[in-house]
mmCIF file of C-alpha atoms in Angstrom:
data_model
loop_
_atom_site.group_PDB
_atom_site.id
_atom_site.type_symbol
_atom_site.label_atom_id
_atom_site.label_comp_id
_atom_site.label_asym_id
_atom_site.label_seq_id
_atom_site.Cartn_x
_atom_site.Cartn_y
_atom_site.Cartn_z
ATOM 1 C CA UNK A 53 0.000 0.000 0.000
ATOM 2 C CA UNK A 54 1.463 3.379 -1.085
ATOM 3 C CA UNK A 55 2.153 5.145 2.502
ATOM 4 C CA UNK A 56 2.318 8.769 0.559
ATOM 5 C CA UNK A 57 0.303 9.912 -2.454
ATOM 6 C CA UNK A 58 0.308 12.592 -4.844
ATOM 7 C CA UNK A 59 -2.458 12.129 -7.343
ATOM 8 C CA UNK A 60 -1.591 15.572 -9.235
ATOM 9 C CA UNK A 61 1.444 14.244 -11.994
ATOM 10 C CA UNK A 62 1.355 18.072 -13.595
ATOM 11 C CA UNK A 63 -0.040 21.670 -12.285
ATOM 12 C CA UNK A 64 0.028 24.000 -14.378
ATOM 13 C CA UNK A 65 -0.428 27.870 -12.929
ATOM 14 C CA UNK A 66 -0.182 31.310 -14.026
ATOM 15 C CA UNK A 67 3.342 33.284 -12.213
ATOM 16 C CA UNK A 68 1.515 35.646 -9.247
ATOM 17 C CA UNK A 69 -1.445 32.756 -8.538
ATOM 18 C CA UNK A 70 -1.270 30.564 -5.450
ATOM 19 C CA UNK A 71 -1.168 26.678 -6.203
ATOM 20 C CA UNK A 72 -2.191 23.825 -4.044
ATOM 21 C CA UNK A 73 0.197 20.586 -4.308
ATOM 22 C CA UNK A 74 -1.928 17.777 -2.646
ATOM 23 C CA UNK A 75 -0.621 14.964 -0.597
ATOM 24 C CA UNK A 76 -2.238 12.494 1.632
ATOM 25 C CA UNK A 77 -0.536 9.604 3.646
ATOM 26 C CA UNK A 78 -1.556 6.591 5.237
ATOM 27 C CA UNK A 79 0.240 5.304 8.726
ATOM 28 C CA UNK A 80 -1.371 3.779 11.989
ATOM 29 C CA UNK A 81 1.429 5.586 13.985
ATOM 30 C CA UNK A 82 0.300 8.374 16.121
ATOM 31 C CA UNK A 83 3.975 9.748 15.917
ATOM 32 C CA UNK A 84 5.106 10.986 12.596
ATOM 33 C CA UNK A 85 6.143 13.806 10.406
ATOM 34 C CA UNK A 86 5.504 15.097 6.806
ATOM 35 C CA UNK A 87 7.955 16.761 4.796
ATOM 36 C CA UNK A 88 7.838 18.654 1.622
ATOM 37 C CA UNK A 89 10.825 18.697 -1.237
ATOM 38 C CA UNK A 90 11.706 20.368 -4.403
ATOM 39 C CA UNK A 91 13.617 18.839 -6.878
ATOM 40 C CA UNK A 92 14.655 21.331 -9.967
ATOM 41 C CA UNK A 93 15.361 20.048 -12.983
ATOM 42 C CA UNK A 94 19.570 19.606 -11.470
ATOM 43 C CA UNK A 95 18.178 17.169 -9.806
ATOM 44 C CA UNK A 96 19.059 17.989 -6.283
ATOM 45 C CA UNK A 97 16.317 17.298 -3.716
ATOM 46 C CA UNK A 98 15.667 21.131 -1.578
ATOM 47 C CA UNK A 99 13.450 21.039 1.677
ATOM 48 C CA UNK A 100 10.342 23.058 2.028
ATOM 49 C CA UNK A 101 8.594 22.942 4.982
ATOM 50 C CA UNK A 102 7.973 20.545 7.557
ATOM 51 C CA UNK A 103 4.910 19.307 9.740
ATOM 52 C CA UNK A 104 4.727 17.269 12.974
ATOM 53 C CA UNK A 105 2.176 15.240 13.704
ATOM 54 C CA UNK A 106 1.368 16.560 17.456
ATOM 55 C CA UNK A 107 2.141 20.413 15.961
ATOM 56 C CA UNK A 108 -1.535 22.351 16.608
ATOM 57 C CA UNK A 109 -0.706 24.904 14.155
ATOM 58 C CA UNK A 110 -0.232 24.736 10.069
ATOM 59 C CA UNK A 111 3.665 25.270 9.196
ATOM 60 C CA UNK A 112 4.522 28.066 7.377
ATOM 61 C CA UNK A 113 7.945 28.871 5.503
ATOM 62 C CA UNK A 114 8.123 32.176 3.552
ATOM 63 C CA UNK A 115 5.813 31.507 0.629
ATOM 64 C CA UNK A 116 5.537 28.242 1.351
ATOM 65 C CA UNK A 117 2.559 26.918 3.985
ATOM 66 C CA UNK A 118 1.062 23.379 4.533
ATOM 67 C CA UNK A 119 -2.348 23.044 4.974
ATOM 68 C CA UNK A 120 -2.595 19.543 7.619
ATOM 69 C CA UNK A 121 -5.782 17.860 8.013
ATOM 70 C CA UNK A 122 -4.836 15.074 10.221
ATOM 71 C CA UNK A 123 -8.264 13.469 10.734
ATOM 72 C CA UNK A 124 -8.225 13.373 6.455
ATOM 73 C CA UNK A 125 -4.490 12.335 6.533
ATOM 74 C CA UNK A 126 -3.764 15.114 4.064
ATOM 75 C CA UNK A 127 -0.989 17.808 4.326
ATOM 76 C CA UNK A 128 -1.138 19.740 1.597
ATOM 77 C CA UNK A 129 1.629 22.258 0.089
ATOM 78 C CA UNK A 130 0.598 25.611 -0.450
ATOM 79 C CA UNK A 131 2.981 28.059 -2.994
ATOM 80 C CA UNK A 132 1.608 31.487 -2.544
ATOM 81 C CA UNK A 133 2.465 34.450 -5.436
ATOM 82 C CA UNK A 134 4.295 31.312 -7.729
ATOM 83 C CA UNK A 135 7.359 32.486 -9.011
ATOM 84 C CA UNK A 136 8.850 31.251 -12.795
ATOM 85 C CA UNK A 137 11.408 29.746 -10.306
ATOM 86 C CA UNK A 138 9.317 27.192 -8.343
ATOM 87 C CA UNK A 139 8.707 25.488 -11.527
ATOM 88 C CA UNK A 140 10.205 21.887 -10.631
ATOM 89 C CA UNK A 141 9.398 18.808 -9.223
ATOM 90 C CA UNK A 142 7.722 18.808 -5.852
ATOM 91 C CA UNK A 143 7.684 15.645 -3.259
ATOM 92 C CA UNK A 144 5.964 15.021 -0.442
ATOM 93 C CA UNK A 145 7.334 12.397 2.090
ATOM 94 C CA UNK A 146 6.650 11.113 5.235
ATOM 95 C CA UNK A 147 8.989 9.667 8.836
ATOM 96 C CA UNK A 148 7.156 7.698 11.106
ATOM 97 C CA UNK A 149 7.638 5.551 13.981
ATOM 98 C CA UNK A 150 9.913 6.102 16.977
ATOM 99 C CA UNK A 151 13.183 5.706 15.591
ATOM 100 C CA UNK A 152 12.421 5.792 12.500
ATOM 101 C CA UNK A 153 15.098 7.700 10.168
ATOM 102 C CA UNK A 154 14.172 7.239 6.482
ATOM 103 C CA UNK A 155 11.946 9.099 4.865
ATOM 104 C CA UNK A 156 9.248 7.524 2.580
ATOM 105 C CA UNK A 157 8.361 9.697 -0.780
ATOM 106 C CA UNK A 158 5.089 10.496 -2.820
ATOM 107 C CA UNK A 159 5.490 10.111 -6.479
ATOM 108 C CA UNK A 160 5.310 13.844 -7.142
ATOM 109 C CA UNK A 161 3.869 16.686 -8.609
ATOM 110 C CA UNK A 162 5.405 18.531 -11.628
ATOM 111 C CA UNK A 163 4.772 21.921 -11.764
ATOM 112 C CA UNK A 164 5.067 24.735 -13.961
ATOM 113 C CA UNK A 165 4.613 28.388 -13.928
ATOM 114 C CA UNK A 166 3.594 29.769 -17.086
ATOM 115 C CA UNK A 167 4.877 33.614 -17.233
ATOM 116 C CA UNK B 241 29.710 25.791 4.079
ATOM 117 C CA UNK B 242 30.041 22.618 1.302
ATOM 118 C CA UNK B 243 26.574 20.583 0.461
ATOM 119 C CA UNK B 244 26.135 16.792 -0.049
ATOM 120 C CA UNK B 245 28.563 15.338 -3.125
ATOM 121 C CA UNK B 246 28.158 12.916 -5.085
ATOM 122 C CA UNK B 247 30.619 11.588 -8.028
ATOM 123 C CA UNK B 248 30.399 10.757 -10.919
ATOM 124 C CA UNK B 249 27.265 13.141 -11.889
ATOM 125 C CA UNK B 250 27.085 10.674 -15.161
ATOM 126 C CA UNK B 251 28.110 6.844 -15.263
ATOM 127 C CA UNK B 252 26.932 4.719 -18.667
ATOM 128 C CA UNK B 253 28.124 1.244 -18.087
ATOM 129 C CA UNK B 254 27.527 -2.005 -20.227
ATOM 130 C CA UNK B 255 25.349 -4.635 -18.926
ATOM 131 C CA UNK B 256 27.411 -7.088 -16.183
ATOM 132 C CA UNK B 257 30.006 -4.179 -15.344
ATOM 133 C CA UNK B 258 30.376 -3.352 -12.103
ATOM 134 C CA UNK B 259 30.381 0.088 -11.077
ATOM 135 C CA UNK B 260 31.019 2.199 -7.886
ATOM 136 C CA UNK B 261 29.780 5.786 -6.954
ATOM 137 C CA UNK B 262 30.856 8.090 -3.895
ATOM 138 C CA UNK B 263 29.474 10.626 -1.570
ATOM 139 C CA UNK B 264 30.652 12.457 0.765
ATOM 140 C CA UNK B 265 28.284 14.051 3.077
ATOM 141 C CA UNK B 266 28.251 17.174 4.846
ATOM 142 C CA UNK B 267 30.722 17.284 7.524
ATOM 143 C CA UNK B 268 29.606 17.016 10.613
ATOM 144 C CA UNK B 269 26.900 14.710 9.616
ATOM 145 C CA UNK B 270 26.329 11.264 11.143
ATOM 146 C CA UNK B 271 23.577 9.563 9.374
ATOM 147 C CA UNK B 272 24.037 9.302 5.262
ATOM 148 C CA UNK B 273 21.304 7.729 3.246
ATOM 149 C CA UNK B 274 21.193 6.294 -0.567
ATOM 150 C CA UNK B 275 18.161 6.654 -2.768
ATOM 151 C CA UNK B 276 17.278 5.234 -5.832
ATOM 152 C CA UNK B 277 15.264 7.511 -8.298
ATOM 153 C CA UNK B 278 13.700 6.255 -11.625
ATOM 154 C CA UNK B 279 12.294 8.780 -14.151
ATOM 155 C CA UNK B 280 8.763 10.635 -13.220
ATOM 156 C CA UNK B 281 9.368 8.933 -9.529
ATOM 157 C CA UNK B 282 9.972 9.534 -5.974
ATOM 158 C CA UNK B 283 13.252 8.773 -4.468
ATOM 159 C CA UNK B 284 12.927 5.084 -3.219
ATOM 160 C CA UNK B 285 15.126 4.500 0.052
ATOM 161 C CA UNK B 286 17.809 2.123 -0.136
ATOM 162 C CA UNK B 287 20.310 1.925 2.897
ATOM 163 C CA UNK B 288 20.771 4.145 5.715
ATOM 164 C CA UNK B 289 24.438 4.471 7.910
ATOM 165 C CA UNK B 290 25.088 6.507 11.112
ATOM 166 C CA UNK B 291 28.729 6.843 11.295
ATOM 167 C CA UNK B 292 30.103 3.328 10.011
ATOM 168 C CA UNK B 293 27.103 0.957 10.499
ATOM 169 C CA UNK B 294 24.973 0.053 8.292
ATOM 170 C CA UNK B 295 21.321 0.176 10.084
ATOM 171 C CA UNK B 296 18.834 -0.391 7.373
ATOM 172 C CA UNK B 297 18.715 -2.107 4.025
ATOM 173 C CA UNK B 298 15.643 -2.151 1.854
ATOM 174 C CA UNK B 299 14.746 -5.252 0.232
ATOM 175 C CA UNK B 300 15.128 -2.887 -3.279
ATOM 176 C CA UNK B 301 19.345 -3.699 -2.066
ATOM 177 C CA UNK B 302 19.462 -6.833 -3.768
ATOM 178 C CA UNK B 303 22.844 -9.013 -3.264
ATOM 179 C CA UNK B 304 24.710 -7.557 -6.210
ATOM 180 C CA UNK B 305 24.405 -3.946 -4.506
ATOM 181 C CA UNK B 306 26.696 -3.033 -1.507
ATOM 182 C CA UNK B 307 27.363 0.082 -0.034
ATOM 183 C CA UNK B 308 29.839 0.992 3.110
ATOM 184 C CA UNK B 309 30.917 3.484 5.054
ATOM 185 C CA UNK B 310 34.037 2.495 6.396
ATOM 186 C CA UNK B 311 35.020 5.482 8.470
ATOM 187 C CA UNK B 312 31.772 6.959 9.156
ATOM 188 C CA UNK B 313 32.826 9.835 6.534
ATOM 189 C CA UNK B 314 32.283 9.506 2.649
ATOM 190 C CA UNK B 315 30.330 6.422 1.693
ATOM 191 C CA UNK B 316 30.730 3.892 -1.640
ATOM 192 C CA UNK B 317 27.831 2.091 -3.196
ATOM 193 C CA UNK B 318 28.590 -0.522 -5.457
ATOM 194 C CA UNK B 319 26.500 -2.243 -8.206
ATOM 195 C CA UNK B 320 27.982 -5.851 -9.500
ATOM 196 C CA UNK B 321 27.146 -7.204 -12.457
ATOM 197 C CA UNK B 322 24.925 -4.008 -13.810
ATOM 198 C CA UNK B 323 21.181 -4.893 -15.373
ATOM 199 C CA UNK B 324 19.582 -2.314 -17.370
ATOM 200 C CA UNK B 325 16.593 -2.173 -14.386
ATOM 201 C CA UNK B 326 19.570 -0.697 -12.794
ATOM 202 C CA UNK B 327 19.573 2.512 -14.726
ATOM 203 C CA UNK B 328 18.156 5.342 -12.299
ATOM 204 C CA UNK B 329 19.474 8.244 -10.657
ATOM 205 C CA UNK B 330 21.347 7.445 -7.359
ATOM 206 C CA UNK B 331 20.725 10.195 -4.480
ATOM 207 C CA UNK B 332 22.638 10.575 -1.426
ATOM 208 C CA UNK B 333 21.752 12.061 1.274
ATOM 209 C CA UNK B 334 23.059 13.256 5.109
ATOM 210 C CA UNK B 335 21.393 14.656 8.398
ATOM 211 C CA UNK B 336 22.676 15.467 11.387
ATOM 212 C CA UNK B 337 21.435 12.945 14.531
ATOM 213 C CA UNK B 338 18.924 15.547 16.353
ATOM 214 C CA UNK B 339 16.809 12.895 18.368
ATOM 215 C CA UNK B 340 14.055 15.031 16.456
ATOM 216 C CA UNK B 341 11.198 14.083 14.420
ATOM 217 C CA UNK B 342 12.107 17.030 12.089
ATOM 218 C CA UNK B 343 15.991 15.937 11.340
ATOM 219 C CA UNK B 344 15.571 17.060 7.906
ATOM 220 C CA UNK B 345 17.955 15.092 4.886
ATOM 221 C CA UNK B 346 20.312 17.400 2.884
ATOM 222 C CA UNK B 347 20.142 15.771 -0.517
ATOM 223 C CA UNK B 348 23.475 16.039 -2.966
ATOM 224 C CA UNK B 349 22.736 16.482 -7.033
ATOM 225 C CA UNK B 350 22.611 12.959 -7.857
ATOM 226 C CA UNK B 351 24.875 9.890 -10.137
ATOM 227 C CA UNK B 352 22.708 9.421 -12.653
ATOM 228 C CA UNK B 353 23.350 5.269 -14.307
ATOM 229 C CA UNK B 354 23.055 4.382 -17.495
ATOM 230 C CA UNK B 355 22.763 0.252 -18.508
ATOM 231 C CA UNK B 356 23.159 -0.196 -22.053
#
């Protein structure tokens, strides 16, 4: 069973709108957290934002928010005022378990800002 | 302040060659990671070190893969004998031990394989 998925393969969005990157994961461990990654087309993986599963409040990064639903099991990535620059791959992955280390990826979203 | 590195960027083998990347994490890391990427995919987790040992190996590290860390610094993963299901992009990856849920992975660029 896929622990993280992104059903969205390709957003497209005009530069200046906000887009919504959806991600929803599946664990029976109350203890967890949910990360968010960029990948440009280099190739190197860059860290977004991060979200805990005890946190009370929605994480926020610069542009960058997550919008966490835990009852729904959804913590989706939020890109507000898209930039031609946050056109890339996006990933969102998940760490769960006490002592868990590795984290386990979505299949991503591709998106593109159109200018 | 240096990243994650990873060498080669580009390896094209033939089938049943062995081949052998590097990375070298950033510094004062303990705990280095190896992905495997295949086009349009996420990074699938292959083998996690802190400092020299080896704590987890995915079932994706079949026997002809290998990977050490011998001094709890730069790390090696080999690939024996090469099949063309082996072409992907290989990501490294290092954190810092933080006892924290949040211990975020600094990823390097990348050896991307090619199996002919």
């Amino acid at each position: 069973a896929q622990k993280i998925t992104q059903t969205q393969p390709g957003m497209f969005v005009q530069e200046k709108e906000a887009v919504t990157l959806d991600c929803t994961y599946d664990t029976s461990d109350p203890s967890y957290g949910l990360f968010w990654y960029k990948q440009p087309s280099s190739g190197e993986m860059i860290f977004l934002i991060y979200q805990g599963s005890y946190d009370q409040q929605n994480a926020t990064e610069g542009r960058y928010s997550l919008n966490f639903q835990k009852a729904r099991k959804s913590a989706n990535l939020v890109i507000s005022a898209s930039q031609l620059g946050d056109s890339a791959m996006y990933f969102c992955a998940m760490r769960e378990g006490k002592g868990a280390q590795k984290l386990v990826f979505g299949q991503g979203t591709r998106l593109t800002i159109n200018p | 302040d240096t990243g994650v590195s990873q060498d080669p960027r580009h390896k094209i083998t033939k089938r049943g060659q062995n081949v052998t990347f590097r990375c070298d994490p950033i510094s004062e890391h303990n705990r280095l990671y190896w992905y495997r990427q295949t086009l349009g995919q996420g990074p699938e987790f292959l083998t996690y070190f802190q400092n020299e040992a080896q704590l987890e190996k995915s079932r994706l590290l079949s026997d002809r893969f290998s990977a050490e860390r011998p001094k709890g610094s730069f790390s090696t993963l080999e690939i024996q004998r090469t099949e063309q299901g082996d072409s992907a992009m290989y990501l490294c990856a290092s954190s810092l031990n933080s006892g924290r849920r949040d211990e975020k992975l600094f990823f390097g660029s990348g050896t991307q394989l090619s199996v002919l």
